[in-house]
Coordinates of C-alpha atoms and ligand atoms in Angstrom, one line a residue:
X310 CA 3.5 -34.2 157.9
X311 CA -0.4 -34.1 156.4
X312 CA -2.2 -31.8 157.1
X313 CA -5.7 -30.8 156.8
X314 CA -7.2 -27.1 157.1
X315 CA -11.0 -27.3 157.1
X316 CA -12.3 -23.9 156.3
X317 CA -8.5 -23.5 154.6
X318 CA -9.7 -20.6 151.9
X319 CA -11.0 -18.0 154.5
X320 CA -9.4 -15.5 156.0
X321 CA -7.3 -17.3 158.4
X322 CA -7.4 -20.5 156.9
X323 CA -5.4 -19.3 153.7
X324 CA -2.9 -17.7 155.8
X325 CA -2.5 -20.8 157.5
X326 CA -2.4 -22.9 154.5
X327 CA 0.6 -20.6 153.2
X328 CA 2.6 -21.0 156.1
X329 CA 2.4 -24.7 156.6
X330 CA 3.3 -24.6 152.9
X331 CA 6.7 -22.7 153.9
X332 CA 7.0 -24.6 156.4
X333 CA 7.3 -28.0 154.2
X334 CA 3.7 -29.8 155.4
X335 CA 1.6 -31.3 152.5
X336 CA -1.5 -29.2 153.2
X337 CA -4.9 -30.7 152.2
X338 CA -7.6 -27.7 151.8
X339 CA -10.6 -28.4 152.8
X340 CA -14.0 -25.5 151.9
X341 CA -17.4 -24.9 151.1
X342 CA -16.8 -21.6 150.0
X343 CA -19.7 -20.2 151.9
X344 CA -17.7 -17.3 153.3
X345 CA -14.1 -18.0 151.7
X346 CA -13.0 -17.7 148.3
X347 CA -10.9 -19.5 145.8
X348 CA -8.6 -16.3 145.3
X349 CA -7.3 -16.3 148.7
X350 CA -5.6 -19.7 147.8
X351 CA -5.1 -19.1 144.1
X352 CA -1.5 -18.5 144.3
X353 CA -1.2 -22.1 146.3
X354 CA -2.6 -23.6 143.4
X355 CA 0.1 -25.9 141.4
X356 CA 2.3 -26.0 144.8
X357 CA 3.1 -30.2 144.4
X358 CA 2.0 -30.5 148.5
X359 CA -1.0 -28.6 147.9
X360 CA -4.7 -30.0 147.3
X361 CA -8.0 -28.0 147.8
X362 CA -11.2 -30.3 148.6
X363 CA -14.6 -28.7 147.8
X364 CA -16.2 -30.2 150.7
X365 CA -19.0 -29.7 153.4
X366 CA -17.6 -30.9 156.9
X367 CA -21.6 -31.3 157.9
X368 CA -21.5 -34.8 155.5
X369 CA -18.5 -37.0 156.9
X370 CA -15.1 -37.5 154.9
X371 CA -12.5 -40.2 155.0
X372 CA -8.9 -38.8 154.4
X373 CA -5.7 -39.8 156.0
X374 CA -3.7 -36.8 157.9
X375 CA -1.2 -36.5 160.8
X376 CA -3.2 -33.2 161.8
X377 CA -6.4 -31.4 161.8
X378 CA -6.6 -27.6 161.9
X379 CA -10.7 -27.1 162.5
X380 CA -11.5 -23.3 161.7
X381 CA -14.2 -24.3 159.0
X382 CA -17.1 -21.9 160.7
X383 CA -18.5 -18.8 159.1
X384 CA -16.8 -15.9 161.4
X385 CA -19.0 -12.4 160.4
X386 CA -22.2 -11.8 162.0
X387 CA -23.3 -11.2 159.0
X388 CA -22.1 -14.3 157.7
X389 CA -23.2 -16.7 160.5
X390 CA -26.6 -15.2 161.5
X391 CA -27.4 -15.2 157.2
X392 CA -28.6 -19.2 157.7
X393 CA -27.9 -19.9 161.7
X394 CA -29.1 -23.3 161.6
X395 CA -26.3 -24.1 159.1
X396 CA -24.1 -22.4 161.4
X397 CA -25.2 -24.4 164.6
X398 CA -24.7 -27.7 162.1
X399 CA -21.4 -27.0 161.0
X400 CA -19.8 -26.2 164.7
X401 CA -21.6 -29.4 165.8
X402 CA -22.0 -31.7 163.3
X403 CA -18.9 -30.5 161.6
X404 CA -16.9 -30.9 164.6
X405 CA -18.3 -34.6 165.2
X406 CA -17.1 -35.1 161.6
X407 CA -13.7 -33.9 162.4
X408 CA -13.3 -35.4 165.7
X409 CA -14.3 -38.6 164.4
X410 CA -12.1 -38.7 161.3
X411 CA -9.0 -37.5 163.8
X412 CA -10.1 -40.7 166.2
X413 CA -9.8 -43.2 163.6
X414 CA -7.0 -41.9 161.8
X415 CA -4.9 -40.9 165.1
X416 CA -4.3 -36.9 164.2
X417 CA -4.0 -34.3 166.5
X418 CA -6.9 -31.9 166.4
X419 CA -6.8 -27.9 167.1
X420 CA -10.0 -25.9 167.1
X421 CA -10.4 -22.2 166.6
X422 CA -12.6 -21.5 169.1
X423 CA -13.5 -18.0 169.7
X424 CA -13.8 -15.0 172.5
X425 CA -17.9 -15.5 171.7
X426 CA -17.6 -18.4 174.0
X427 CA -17.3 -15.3 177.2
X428 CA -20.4 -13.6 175.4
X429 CA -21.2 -10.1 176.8
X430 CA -18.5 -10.6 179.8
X431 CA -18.6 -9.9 183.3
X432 CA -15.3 -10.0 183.7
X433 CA -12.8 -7.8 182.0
X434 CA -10.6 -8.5 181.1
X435 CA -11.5 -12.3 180.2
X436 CA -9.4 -15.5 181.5
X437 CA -9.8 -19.0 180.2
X438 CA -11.2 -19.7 183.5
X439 CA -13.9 -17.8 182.8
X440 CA -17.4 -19.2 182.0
X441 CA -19.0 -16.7 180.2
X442 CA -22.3 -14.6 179.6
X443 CA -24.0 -15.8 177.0
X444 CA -27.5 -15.3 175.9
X445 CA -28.8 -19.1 174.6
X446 CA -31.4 -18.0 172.8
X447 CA -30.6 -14.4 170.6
X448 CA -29.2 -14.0 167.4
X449 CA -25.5 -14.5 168.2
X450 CA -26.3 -17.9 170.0
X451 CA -25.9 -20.1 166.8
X452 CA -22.3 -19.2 166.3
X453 CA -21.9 -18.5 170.3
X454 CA -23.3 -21.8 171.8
X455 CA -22.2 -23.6 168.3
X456 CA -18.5 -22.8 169.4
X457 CA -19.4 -23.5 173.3
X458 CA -20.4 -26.9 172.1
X459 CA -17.3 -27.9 169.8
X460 CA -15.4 -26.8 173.0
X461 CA -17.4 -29.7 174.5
X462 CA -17.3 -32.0 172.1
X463 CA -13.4 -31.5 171.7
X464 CA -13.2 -32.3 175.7
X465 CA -15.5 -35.2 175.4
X466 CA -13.8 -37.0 172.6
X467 CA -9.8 -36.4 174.2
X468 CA -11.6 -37.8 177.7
X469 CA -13.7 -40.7 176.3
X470 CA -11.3 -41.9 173.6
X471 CA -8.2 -40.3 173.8
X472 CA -8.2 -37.7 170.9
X473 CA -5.4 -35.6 170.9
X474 CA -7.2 -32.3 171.0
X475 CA -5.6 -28.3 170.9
X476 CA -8.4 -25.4 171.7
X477 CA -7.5 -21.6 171.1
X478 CA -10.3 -19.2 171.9
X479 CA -9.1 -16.4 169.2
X480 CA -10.4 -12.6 169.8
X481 CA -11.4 -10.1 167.0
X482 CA -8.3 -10.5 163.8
X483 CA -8.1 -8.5 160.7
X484 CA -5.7 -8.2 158.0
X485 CA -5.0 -8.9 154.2
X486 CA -7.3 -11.1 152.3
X487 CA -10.5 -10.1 154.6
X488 CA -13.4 -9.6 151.9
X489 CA -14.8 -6.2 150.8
X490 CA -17.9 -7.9 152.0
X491 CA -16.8 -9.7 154.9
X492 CA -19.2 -7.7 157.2
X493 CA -16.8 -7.0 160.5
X494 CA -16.5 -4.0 161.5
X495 CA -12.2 -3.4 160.1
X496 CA -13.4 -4.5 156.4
X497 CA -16.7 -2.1 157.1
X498 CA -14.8 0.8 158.0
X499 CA -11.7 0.6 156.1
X500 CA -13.9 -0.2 153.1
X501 CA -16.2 3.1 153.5
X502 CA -13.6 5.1 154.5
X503 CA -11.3 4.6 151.0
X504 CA -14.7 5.2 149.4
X505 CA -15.3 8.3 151.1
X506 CA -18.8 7.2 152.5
X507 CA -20.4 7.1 156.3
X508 CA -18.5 4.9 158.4
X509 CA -21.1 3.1 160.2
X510 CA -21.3 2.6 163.9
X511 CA -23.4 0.6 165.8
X512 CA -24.8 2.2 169.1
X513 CA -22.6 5.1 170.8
X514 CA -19.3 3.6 169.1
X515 CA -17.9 3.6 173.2
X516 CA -18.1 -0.5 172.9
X517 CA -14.5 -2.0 173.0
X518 CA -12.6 -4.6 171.1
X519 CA -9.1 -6.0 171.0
X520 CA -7.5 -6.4 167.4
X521 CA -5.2 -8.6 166.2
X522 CA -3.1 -8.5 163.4
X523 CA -3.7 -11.7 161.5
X524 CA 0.2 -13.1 161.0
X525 CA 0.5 -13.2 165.1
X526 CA -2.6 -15.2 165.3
X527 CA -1.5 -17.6 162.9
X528 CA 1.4 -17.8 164.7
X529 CA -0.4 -18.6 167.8
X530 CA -2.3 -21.1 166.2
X531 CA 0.5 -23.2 165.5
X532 CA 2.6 -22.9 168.2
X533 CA -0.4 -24.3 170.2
X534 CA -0.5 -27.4 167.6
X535 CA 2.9 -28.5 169.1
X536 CA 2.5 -27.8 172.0
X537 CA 2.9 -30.6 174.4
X538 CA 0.6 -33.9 174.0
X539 CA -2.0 -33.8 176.2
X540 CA -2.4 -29.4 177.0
X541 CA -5.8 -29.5 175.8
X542 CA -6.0 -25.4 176.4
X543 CA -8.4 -23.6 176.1
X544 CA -5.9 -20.7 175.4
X545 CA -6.6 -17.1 174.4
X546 CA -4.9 -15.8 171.4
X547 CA -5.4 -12.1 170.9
X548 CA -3.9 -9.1 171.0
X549 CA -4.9 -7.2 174.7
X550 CA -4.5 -3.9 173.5
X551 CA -8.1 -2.2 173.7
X552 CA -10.1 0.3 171.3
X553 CA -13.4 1.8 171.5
X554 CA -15.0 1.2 167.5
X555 CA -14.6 5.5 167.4
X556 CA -11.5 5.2 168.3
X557 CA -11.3 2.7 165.5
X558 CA -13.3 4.4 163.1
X559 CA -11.3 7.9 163.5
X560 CA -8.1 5.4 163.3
X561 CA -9.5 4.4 159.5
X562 CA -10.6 7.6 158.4
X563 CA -7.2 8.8 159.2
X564 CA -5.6 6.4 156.9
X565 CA -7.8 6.4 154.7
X566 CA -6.8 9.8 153.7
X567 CA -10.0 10.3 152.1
X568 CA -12.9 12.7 153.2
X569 CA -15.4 10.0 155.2
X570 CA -18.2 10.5 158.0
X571 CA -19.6 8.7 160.5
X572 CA -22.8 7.4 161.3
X573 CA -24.3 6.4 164.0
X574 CA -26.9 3.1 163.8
X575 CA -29.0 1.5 166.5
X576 CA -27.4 -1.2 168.3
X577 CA -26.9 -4.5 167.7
X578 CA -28.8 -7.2 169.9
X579 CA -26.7 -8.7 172.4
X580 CA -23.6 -6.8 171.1
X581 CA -21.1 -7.7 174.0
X582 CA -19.7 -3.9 175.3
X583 CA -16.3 -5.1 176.4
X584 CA -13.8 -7.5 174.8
X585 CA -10.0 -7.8 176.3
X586 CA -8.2 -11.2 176.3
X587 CA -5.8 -12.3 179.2
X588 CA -2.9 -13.1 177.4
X589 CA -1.0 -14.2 180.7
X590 CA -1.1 -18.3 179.6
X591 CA -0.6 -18.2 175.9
X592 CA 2.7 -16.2 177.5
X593 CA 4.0 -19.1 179.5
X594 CA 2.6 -21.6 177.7
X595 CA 3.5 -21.0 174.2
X596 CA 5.9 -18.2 174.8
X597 CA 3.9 -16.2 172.4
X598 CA 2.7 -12.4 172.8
X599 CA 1.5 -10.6 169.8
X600 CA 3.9 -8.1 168.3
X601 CA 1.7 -5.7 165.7
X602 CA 0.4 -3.1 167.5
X603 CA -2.5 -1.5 165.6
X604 CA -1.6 1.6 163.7
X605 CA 1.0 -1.4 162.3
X606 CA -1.8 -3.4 161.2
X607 CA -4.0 -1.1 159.9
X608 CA -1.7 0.6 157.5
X609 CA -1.1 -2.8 155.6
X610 CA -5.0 -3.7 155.2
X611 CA -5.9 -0.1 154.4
X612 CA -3.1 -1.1 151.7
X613 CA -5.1 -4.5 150.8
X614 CA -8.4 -2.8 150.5
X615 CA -6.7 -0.2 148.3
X616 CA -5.5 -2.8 146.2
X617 CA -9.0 -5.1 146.6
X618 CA -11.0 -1.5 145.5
X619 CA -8.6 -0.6 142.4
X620 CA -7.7 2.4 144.3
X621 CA -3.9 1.7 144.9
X622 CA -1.5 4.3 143.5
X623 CA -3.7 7.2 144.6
Ligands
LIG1211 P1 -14.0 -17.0 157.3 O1 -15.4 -16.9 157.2 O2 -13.1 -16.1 156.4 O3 -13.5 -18.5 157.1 C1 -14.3 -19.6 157.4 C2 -14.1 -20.6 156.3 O4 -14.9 -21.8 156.6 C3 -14.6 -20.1 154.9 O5 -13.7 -20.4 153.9 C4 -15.9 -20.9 154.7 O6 -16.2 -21.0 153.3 C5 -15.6 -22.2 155.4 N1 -16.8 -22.9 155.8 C6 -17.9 -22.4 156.5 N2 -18.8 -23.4 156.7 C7 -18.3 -24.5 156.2 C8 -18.7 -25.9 156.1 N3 -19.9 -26.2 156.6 N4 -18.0 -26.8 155.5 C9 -16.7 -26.4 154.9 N5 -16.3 -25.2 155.0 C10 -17.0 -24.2 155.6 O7 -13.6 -16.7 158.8 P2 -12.2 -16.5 159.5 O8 -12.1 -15.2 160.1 O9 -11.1 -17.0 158.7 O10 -12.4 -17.6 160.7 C11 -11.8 -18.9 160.7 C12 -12.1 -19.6 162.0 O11 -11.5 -18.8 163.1 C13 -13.5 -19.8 162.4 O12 -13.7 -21.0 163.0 C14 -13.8 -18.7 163.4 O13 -14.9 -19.0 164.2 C15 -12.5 -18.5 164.1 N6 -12.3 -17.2 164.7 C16 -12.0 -16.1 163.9 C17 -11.9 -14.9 164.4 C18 -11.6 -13.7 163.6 O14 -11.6 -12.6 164.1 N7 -11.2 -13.8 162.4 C19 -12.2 -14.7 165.8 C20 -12.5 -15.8 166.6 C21 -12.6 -17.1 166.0
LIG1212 N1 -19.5 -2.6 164.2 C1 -19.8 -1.3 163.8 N2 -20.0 -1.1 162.4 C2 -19.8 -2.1 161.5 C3 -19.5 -3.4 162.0 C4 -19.4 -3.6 163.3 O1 -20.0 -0.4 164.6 O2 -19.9 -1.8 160.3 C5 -19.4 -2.8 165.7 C6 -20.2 -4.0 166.2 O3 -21.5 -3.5 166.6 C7 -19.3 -4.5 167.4 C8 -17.9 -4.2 166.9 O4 -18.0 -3.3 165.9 O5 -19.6 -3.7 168.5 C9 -17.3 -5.5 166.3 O6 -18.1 -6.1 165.4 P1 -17.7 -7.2 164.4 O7 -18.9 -7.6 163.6 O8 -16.4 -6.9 163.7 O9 -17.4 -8.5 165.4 P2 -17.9 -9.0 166.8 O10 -16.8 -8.8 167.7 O11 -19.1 -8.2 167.2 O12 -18.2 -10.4 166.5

């Protein structure tokens, strides 16, 4: 099997990549390097079934591959409002690219769609069914309604020509090989708490998220790419265990073992207040539940940032 991973040396993308790898796929690589970096795939490098492609999925491509994972998309705020029209381009013209090259070539394509597409919900905690809140016009919008769109798109092309098409809608994920400078919020806090600095929060810290640890995601992700033909999803991966960021941030500091603060910041526009997936159908569907429970998780990407800060041994 050939597979391509557009946006392959991020975060999730290089886990991906290493799994497929293990799991006997030829895996083609496919980056900008915008947000991801070389070193995450470094140690796939000279692996006989593995290629990287320095490559901008905003200009077309012609490859030939049984399947297309999609997640090329800067994830971070920080990242994705830096140059938003890029952003908006590369969920729409990127996913045109990509749904056109899995047309003519006949692969099955999965996007990694995300909980932005429910905005700052009304209903908690979120179903698939849900349509979401989303403002159209604020600063999160390029990366919100650039998702909401490749949702579309996906639909469009599996009704109008018959693309085989796989959507997960994946809530906040952190683990190993997340950048110092990645921007969200684990990185930000585990970062500044092994440093000993302010940990900074955004508003009243009382906002929630659910986090999930990055192997169960990528597990997620591909037991919804053989899933049955024609379940299109939308499915929720995430883990539905629910933090305020203080609870978070006293989580890090802990760990951390270091002497830290926090800080409190003005909110963020349009931050959403409430994120909580409904796991119920990635259950019965893909028989999948996450299985790292936070204070799990944690420990090994304090670990990685130890490591990433020269700090480990201490
Ligand atoms: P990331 O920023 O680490 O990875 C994105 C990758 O895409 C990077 O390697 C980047 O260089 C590449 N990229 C960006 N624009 C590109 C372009 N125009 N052409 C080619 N490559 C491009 O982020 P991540 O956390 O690994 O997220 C991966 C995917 O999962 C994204 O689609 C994101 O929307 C989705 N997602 C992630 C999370 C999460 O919490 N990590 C949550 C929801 C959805
Ligand atoms: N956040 C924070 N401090 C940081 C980074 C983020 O308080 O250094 C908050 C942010 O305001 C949001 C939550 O943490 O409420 C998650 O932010 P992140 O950027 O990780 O992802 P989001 O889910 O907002 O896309």
């Amino acid at each position: 099997m050939r597979t391509l991973v557009t946006g392959g040396a991020g975060f999730l993308g290089s886990h991906l990549c290493e799994r497929l790898l293990n799991d006997g796929h030829e895996v083609i690589c496919l980056d900008n390097f915008f947000s991801g970096r070389r070193a995450n795939v470094r140690h796939l490098i000279g692996n006989s079934n593995f290629e990287i492609v320095r490559h901008d999925i905003v200009e077309p491509i012609l490859l030939e591959v049984d399947r297309i994972y999609h997640l090329a998309c800067p994830a971070s705020p920080v990242h994705y409002q830096y140059n938003p029209v890029k952003t908006i381009k590369t969920s729409v013209m990127g996913s045109i690219n990509m749904l056109g090259l899995a047309k003519r070539v006949h692969a099955r394509i999965l996007l990694t769609s995300t909980s932005e597409v429910y905005g700052d919900p009304e209903q908690h905690p979120q179903t698939e069914s849900y349509w979401g809140h989303v403002n159209p016009i604020g600063v999160r919008s390029c990366y919100d309604e650039g998702k909401r769109v490749a949702e579309c798109l996906m639909m469009d092309y599996h009704r109008q020509n018959n693309v085989d098409v796989k959507i997960v809608r994946i809530f906040n994920t952190y683990g190993p090989r997340m950048a110092i400078s990645d921007g969200r919020v684990v990185s930000n806090f585990c970062v500044a708490a092994l440093k000993g600095e302010k940990l900074p929060i955004y508003g009243d810290g009382q906002q929630t998220r659910s986090f999930a640890f990055v192997s169960d995601i990528i597990d997620a992700i591909m037991r919804m790419m053989d899933s049955e033909e024609g379940f299109t999803g939308p499915v929720n991966i995430g883990n539905p265990d629910e933090f305020t960021i203080l609870d978070l941030a006293k989580l890090a500091m802990e760990f951390a073992g270091a002497a830290a603060d926090i800080e409190f910041l003005p909110p963020r526009p349009d931050d959403p207040i409430r994120r909580r997936p409904d796991i119920a159908l990635a259950r019965r569907v893909l028989g999948w539940e996450p299985r790292t429970k936070l204070r799990e998780g944690l420990k090994i990407t304090m670990d990685h940032f130890r490591r990433e800060l020269g700090l480990a041994g201490r």
